[in-house]
mmCIF file of C-alpha atoms and ligand atoms in Angstrom:
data_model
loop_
_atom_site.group_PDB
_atom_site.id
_atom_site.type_symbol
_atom_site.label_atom_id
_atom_site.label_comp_id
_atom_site.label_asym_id
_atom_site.label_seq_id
_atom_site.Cartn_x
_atom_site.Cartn_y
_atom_site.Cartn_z
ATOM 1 C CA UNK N 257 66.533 -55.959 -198.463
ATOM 2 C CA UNK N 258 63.505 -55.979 -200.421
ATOM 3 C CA UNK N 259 61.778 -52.795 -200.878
ATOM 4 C CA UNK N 260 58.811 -52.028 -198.146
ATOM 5 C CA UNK N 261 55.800 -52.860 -200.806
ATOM 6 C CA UNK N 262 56.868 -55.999 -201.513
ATOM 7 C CA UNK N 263 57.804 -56.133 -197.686
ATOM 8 C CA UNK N 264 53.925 -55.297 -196.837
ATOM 9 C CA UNK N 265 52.800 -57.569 -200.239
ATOM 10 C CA UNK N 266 54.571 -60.524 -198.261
ATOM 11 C CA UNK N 267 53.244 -59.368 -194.598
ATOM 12 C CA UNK N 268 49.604 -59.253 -196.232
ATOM 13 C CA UNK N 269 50.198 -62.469 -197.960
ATOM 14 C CA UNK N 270 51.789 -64.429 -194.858
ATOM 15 C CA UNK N 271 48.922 -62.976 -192.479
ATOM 16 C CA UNK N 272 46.116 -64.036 -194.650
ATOM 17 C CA UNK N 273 47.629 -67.191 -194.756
ATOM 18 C CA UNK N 274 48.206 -67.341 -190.929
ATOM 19 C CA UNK N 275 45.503 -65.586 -189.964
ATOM 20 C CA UNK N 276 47.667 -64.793 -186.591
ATOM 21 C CA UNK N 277 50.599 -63.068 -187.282
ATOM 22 C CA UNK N 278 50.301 -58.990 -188.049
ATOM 23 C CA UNK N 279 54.035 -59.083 -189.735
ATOM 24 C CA UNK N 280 53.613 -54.948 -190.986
ATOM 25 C CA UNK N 281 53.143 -53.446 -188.022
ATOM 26 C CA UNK N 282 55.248 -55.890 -186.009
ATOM 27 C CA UNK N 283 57.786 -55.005 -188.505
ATOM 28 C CA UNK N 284 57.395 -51.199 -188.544
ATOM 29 C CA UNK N 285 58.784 -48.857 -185.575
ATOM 30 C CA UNK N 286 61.126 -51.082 -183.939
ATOM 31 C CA UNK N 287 64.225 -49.379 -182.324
ATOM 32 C CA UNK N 288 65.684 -49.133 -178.817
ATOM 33 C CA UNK N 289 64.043 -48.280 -175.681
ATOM 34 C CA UNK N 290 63.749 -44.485 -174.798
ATOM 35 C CA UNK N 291 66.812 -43.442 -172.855
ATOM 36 C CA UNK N 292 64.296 -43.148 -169.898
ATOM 37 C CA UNK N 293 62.991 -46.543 -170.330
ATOM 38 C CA UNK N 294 63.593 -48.585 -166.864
ATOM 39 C CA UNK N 295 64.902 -51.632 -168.176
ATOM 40 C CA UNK N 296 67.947 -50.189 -169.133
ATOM 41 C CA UNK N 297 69.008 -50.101 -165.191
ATOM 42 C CA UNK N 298 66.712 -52.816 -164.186
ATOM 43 C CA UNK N 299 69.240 -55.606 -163.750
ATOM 44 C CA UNK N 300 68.485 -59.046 -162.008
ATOM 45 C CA UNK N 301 70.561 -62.429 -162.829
ATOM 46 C CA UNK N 302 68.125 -65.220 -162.846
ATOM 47 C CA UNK N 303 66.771 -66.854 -160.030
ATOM 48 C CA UNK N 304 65.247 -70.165 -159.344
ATOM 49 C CA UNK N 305 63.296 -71.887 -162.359
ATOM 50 C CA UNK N 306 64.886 -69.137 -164.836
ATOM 51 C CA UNK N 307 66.646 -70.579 -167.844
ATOM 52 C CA UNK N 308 69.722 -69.022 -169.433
ATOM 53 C CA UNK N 309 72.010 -70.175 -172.442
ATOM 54 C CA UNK N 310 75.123 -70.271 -173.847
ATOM 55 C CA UNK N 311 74.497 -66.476 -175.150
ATOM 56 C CA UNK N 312 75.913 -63.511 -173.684
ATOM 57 C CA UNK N 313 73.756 -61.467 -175.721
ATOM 58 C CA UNK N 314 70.316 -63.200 -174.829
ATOM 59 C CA UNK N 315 71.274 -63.511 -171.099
ATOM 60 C CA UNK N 316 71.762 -59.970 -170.740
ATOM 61 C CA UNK N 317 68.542 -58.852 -172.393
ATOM 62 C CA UNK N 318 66.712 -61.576 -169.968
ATOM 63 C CA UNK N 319 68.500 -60.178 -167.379
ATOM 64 C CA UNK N 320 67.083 -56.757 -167.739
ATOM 65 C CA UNK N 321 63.883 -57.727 -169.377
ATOM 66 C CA UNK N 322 63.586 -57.059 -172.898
ATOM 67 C CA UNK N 323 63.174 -60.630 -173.087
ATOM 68 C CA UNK N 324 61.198 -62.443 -170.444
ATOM 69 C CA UNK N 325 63.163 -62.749 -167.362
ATOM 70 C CA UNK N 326 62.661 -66.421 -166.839
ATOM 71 C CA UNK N 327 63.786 -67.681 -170.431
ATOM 72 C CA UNK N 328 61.153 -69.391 -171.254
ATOM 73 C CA UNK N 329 58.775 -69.273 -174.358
ATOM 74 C CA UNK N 330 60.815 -66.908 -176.730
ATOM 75 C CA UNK N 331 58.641 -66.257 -179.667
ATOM 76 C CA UNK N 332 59.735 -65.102 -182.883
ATOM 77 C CA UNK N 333 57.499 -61.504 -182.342
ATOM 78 C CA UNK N 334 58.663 -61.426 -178.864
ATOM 79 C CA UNK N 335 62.696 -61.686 -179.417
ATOM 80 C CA UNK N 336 61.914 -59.019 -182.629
ATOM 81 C CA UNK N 337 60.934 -56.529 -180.180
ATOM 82 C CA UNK N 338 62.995 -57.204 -177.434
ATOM 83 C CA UNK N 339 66.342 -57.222 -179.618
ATOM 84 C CA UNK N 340 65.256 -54.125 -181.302
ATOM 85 C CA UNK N 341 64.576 -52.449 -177.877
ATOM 86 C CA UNK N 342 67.579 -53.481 -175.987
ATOM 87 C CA UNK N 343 70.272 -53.546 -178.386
ATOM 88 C CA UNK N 344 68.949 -51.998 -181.842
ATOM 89 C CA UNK N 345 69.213 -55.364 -183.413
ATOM 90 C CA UNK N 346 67.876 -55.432 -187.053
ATOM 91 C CA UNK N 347 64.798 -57.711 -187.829
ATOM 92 C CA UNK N 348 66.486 -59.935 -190.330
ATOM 93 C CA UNK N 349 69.153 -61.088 -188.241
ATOM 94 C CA UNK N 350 66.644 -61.972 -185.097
ATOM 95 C CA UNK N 351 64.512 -63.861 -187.529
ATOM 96 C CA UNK N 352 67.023 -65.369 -189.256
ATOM 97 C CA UNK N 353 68.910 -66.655 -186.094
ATOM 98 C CA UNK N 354 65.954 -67.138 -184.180
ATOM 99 C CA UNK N 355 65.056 -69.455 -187.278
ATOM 100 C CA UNK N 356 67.563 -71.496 -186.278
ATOM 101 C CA UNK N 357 67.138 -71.335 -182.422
ATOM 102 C CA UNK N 358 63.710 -72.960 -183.044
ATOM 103 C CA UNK N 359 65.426 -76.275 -184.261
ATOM 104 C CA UNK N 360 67.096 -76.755 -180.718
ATOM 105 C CA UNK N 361 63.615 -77.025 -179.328
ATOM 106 C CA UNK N 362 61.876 -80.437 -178.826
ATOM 107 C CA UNK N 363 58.812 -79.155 -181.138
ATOM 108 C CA UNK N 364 60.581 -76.257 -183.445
ATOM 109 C CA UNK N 365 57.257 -75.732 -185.610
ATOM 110 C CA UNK N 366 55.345 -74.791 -182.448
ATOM 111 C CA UNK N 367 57.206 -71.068 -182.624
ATOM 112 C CA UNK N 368 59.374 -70.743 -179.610
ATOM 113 C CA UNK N 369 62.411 -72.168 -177.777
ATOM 114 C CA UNK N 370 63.064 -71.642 -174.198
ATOM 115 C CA UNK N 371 67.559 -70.328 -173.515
ATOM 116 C CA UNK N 372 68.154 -73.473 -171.856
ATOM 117 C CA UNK N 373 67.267 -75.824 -175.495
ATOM 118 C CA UNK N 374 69.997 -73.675 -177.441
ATOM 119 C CA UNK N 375 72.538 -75.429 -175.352
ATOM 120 C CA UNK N 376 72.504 -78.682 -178.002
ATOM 121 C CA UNK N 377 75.611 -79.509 -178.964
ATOM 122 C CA UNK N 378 77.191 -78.815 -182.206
ATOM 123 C CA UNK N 379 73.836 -77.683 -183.729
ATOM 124 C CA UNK N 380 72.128 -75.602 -184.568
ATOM 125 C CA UNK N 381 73.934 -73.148 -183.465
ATOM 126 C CA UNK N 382 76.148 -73.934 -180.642
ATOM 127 C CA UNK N 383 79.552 -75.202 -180.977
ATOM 128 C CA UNK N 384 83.013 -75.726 -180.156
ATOM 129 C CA UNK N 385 86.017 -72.986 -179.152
ATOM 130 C CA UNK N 386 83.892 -70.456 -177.863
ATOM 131 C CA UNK N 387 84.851 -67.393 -176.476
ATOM 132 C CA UNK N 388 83.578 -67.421 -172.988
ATOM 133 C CA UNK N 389 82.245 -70.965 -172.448
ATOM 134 C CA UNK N 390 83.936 -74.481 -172.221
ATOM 135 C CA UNK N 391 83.642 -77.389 -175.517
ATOM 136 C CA UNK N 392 80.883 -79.812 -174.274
ATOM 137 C CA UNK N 393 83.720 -82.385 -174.141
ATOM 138 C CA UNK N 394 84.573 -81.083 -170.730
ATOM 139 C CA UNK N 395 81.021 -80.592 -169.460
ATOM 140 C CA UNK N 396 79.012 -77.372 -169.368
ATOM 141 C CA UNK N 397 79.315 -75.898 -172.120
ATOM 142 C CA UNK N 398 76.470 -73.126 -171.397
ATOM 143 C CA UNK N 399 78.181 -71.225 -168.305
ATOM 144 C CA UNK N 400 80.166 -68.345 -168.618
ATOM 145 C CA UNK N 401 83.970 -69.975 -168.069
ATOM 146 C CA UNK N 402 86.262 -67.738 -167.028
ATOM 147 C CA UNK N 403 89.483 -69.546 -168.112
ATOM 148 C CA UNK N 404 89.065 -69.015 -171.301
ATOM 149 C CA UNK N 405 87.634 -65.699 -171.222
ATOM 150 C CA UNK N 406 90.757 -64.789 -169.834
ATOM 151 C CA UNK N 407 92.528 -66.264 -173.010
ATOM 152 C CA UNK N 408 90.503 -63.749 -174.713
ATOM 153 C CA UNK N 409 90.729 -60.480 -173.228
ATOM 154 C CA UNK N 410 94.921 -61.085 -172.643
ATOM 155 C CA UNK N 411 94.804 -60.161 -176.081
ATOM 156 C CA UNK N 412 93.544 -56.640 -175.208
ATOM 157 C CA UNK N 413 95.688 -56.260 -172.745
ATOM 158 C CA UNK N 414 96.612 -52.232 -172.571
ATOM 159 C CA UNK N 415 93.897 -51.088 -174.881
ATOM 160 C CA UNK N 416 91.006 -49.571 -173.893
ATOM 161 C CA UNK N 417 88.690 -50.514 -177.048
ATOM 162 C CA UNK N 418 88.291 -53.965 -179.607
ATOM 163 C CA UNK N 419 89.670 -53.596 -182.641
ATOM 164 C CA UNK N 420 89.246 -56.002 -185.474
ATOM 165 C CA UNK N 421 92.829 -57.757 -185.999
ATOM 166 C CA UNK N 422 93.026 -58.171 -182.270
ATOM 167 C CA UNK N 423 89.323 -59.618 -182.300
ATOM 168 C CA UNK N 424 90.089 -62.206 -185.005
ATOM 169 C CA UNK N 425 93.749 -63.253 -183.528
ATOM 170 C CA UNK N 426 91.742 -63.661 -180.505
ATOM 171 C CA UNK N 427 88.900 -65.997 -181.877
ATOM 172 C CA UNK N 428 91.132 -67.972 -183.530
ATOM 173 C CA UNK N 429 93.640 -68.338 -180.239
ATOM 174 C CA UNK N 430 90.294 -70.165 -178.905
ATOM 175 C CA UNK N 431 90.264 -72.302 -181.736
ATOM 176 C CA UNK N 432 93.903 -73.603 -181.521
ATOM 177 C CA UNK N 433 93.569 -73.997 -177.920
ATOM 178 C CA UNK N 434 90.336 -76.282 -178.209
ATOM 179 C CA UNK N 435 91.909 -78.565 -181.093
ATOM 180 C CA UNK N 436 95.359 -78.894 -178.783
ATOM 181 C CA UNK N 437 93.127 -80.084 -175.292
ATOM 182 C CA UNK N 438 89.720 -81.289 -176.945
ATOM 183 C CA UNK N 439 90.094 -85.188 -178.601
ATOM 184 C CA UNK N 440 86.552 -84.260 -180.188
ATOM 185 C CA UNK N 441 87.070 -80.903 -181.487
ATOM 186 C CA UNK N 442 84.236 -80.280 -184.225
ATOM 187 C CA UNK N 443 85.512 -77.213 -186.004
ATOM 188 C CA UNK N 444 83.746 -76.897 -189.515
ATOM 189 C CA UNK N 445 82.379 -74.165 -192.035
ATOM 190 C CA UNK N 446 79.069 -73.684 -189.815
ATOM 191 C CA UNK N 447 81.927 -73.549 -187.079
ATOM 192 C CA UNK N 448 83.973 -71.065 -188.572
ATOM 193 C CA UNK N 449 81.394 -68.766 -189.515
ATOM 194 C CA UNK N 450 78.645 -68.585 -186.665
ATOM 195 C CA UNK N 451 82.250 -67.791 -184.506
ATOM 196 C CA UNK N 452 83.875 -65.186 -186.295
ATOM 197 C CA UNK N 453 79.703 -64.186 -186.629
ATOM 198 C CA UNK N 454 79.429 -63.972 -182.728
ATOM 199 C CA UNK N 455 82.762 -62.132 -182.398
ATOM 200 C CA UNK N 456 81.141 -59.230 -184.815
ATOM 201 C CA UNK N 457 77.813 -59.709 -182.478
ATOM 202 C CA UNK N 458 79.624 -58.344 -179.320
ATOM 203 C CA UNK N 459 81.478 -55.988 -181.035
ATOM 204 C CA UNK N 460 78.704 -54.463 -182.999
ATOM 205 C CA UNK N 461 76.428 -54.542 -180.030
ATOM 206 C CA UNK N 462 78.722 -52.709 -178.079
ATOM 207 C CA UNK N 463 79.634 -50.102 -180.589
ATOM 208 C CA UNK N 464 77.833 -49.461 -183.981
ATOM 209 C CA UNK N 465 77.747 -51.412 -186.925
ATOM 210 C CA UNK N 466 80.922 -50.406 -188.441
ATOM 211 C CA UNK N 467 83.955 -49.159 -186.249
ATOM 212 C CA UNK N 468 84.771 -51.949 -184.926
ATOM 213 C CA UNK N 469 86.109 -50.283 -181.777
ATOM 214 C CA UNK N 470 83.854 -51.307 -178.873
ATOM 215 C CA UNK N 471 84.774 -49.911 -175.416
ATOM 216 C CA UNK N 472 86.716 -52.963 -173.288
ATOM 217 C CA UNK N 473 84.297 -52.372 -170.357
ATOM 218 C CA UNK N 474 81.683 -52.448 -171.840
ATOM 219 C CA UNK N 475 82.485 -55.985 -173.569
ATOM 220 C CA UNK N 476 83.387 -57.629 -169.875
ATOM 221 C CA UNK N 477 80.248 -56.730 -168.768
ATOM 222 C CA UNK N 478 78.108 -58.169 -171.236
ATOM 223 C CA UNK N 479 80.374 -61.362 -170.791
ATOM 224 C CA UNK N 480 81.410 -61.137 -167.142
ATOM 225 C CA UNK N 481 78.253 -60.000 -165.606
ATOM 226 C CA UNK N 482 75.641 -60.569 -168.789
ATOM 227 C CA UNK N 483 74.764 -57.048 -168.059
ATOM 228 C CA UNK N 484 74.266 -54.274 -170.146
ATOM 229 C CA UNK N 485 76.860 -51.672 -169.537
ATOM 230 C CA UNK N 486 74.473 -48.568 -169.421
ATOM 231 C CA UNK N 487 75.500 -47.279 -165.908
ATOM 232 C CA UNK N 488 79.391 -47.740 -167.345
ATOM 233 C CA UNK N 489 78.017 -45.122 -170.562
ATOM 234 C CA UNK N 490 77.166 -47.454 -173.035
ATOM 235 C CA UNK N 491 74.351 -47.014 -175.107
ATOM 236 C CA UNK N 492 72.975 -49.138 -178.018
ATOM 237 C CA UNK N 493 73.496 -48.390 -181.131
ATOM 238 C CA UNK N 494 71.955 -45.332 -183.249
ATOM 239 C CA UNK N 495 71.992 -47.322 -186.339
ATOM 240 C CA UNK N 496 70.559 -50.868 -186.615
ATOM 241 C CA UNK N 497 72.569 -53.816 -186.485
ATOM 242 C CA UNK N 498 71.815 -55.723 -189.215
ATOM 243 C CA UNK N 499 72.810 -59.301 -190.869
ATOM 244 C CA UNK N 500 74.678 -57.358 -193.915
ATOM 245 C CA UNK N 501 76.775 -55.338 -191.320
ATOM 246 C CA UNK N 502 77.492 -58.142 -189.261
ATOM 247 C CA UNK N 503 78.582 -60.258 -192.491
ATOM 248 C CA UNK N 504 80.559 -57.629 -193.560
ATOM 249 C CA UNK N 505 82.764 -57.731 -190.385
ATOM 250 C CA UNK N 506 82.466 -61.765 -190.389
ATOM 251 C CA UNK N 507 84.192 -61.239 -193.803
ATOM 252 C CA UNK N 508 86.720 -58.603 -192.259
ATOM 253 C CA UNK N 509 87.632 -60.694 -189.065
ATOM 254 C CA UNK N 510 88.372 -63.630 -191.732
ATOM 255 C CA UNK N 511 90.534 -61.612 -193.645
ATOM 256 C CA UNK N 512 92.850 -59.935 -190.594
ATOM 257 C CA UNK N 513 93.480 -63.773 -189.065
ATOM 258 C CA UNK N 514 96.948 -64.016 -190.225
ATOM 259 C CA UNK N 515 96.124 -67.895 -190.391
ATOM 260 C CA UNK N 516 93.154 -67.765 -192.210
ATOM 261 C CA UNK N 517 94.165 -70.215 -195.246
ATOM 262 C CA UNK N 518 94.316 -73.121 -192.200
ATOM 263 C CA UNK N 519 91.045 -72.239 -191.622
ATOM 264 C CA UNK N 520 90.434 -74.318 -194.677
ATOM 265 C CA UNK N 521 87.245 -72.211 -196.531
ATOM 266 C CA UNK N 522 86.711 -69.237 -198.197
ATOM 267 C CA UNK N 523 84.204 -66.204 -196.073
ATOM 268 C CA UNK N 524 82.679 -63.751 -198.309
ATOM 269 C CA UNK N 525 79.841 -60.440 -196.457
ATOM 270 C CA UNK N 526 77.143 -62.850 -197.580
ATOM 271 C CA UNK N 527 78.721 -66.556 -195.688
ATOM 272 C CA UNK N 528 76.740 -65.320 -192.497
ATOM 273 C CA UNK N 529 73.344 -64.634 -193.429
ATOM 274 C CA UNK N 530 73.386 -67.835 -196.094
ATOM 275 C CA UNK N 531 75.002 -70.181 -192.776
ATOM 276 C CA UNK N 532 71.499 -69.544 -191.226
ATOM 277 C CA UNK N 533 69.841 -70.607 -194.182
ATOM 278 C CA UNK N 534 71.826 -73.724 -194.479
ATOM 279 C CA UNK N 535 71.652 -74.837 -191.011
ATOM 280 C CA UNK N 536 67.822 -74.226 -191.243
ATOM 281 C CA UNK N 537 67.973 -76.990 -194.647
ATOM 282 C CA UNK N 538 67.010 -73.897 -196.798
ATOM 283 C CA UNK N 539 65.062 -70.797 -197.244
ATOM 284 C CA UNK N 540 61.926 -72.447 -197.623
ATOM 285 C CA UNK N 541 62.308 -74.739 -194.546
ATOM 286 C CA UNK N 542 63.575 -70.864 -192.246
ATOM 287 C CA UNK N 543 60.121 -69.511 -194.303
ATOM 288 C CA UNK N 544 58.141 -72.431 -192.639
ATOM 289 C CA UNK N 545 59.842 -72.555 -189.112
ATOM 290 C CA UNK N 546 59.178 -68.622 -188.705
ATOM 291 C CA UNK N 547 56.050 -67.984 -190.144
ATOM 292 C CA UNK N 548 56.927 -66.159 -192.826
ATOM 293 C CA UNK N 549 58.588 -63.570 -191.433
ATOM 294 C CA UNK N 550 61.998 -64.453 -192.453
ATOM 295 C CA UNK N 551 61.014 -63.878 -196.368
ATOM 296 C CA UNK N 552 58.990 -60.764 -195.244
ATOM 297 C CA UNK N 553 62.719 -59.432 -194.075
ATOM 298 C CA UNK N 554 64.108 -60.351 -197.557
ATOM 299 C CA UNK N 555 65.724 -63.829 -196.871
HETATM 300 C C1 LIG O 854 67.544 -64.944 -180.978
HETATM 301 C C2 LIG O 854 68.765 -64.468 -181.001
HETATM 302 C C3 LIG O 854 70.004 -65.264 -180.626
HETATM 303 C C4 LIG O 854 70.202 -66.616 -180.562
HETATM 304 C C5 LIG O 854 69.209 -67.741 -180.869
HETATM 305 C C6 LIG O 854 71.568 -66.816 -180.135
HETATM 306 C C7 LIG O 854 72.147 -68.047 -179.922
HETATM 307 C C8 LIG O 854 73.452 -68.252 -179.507
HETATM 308 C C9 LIG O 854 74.038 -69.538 -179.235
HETATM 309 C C10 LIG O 854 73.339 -70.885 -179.326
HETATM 310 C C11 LIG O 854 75.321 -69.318 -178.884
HETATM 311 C C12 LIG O 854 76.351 -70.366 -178.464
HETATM 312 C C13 LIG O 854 77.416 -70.563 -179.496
HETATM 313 C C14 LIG O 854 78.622 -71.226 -178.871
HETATM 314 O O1 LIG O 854 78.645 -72.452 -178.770
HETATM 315 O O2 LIG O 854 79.528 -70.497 -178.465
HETATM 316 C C15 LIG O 854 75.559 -67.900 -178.934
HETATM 317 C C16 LIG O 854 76.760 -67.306 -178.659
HETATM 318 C C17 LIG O 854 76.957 -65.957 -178.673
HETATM 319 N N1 LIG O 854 76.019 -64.983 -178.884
HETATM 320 FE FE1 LIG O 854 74.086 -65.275 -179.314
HETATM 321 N N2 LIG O 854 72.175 -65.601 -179.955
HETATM 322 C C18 LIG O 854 71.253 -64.628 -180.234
HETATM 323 C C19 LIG O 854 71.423 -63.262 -180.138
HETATM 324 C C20 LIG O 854 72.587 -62.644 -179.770
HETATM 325 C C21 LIG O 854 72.754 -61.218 -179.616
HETATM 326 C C22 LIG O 854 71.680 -60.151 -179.825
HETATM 327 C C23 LIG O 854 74.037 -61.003 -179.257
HETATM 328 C C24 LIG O 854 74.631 -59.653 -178.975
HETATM 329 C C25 LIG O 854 75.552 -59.433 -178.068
HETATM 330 C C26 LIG O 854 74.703 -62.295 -179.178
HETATM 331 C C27 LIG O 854 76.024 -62.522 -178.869
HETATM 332 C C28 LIG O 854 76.624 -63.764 -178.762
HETATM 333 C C29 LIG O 854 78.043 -63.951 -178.486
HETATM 334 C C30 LIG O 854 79.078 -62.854 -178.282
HETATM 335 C C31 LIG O 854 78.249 -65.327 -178.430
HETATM 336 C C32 LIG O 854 79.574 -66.055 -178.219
HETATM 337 C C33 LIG O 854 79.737 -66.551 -176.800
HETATM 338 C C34 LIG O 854 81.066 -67.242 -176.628
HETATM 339 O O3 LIG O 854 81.736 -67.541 -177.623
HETATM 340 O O4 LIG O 854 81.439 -67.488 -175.479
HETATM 341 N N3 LIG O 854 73.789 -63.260 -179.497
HETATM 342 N N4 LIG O 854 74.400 -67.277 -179.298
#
């Protein structure tokens, strides 16, 4: 992270160049709601004309509104707050993967996506052997899809929290599966990483940034109901969750799959934070696409 005067010397410098964007004080305060803040118990699944993806973590904060309700028009400001609020999430990992939700959109320099575009297959983001949702081979693959969200919590069968071996020999039970039934499974580095990168997401965002032990409740219902489990005792985390500490457990889920060698690459703490990067076709390209932001948060 770069230190916060040459964070403000690049806000300054973007928004004089902009003219628009106020990255400081976008940048400064963020954090989650107050415990009394509404929103928290303010649940509603979509209704007709709402858009939803193939995110667990997005649908939930549309459901409760710390993103806009219908899905639509998700702005790089917008999702900064609205992650921050609802689940502490750090403002270099919503840039940097909201960088690359903007290419799923049909104009990704015009600064927002609508849930519903993130559903392309096998890019940016989205991909084969998910956790919770079926390969695009057998049809929608944006739906939550219980079958194989079964396959995943049989593995926590008789404990009460996640832990990290049992999250990685889980992932990687997905994988296997989707290469034995799916003739055109796509399962590469960008594959490999976002996946194990989306397994730290839900644990992290339903613990803290380093125990690894989220409470098993509170993981169905983000899945099962794309609800935030704050009537079940959840709350988000007290310290932000940031791409470092979500790279660092990429890099520890990679090393506690007893198969990882047939996963045929090497995972460092920094693979996560440069696959968003690379999918974007470099830092300059992410720069462009976001505004600036994403080198005012040090990438
Ligand atoms: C702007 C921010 C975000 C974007 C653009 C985004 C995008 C996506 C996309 C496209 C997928 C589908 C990948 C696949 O094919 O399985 C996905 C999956 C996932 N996301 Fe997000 N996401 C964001 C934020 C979050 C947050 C804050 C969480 C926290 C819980 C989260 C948790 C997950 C999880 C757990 C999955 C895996 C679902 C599965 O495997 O069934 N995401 N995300």
């Amino acid at each position: 992270m770069r230190s916060s005067l040459t964070t403000l010397a690049y806000a300054l410098l973007a928004n004089a160049v902009n003219g628009q964007l106020d990255i400081g004080s976008l940048l400064s305060g963020l954090g989650p709601a107050p415990a009394d803040d509404p929103r928290w118990t303010d649940f509603h699944p979509p209704g007709t004309g709402d858009v939803r993806s193939p995110c667990p973590g997005l649908n939930a904060l549309a459901n409760h509104g710390f993103i806009h309700h219908d899905g639509k028009n998700m702005t790089l400001p917008h999702l900064i707050e609205g992650l921050a609020a609802g689940m502490n999430m750090g403002a270099d990992f919503t840039v940097a993967i909201s960088g690359a939700g903007l290419l799923s959109s049909p104009d990704p320099f015009a600064g927002a996506f609508d849930l519903n575009d993130l559903d392309m297959h096998n890019f940016p983001i989205e991909h084969d052997a998910s956790l919770s949702r079926q390969d695009a081979y057998f049809g929608n693959d944006y739906s939550f899809y219980n079958d194989n969200w079964q396959q995943v919590l049989n593995f926590y069968d008789g404990k009460t929290t996640t832990d990290v071996p049992t999250a990685s020999r889980a992932k990687y039970a997905r994988v296997n599966d989707s290469m034995t039934i799916n003739p055109t499974f796509t399962y590469g580095t960008r594959e490999a990483i976002f996946s194990y990168g989306e397994t730290a997401l839900y644990i992290q965002s339903m613990s803290d940034p380093a125990s690894g032990m989220a409470q098993i409740d509170y993981v169905r219902s983000l899945f099962e109901q794309e609800k935030l489990p704050f009537e079940l005792g959840w709350r988000p985390s007290a310290a932000p969750i940031t791409l470092q500490s979500l790279g660092n457990m990429v890099f520890e889920l990679f090393l506690a799959n007893p198969q990882n060698v047939p996963e045929g690459l090497t995972i460092t703490a920094n693979s996560y934070k440069d696959a968003f990067e690379a999918v974007a076709g470099g830092s300059n390209i992410l720069a462009n696409l976001t505004d600036g932001l994403s080198t005012s948060v040090g990438l």
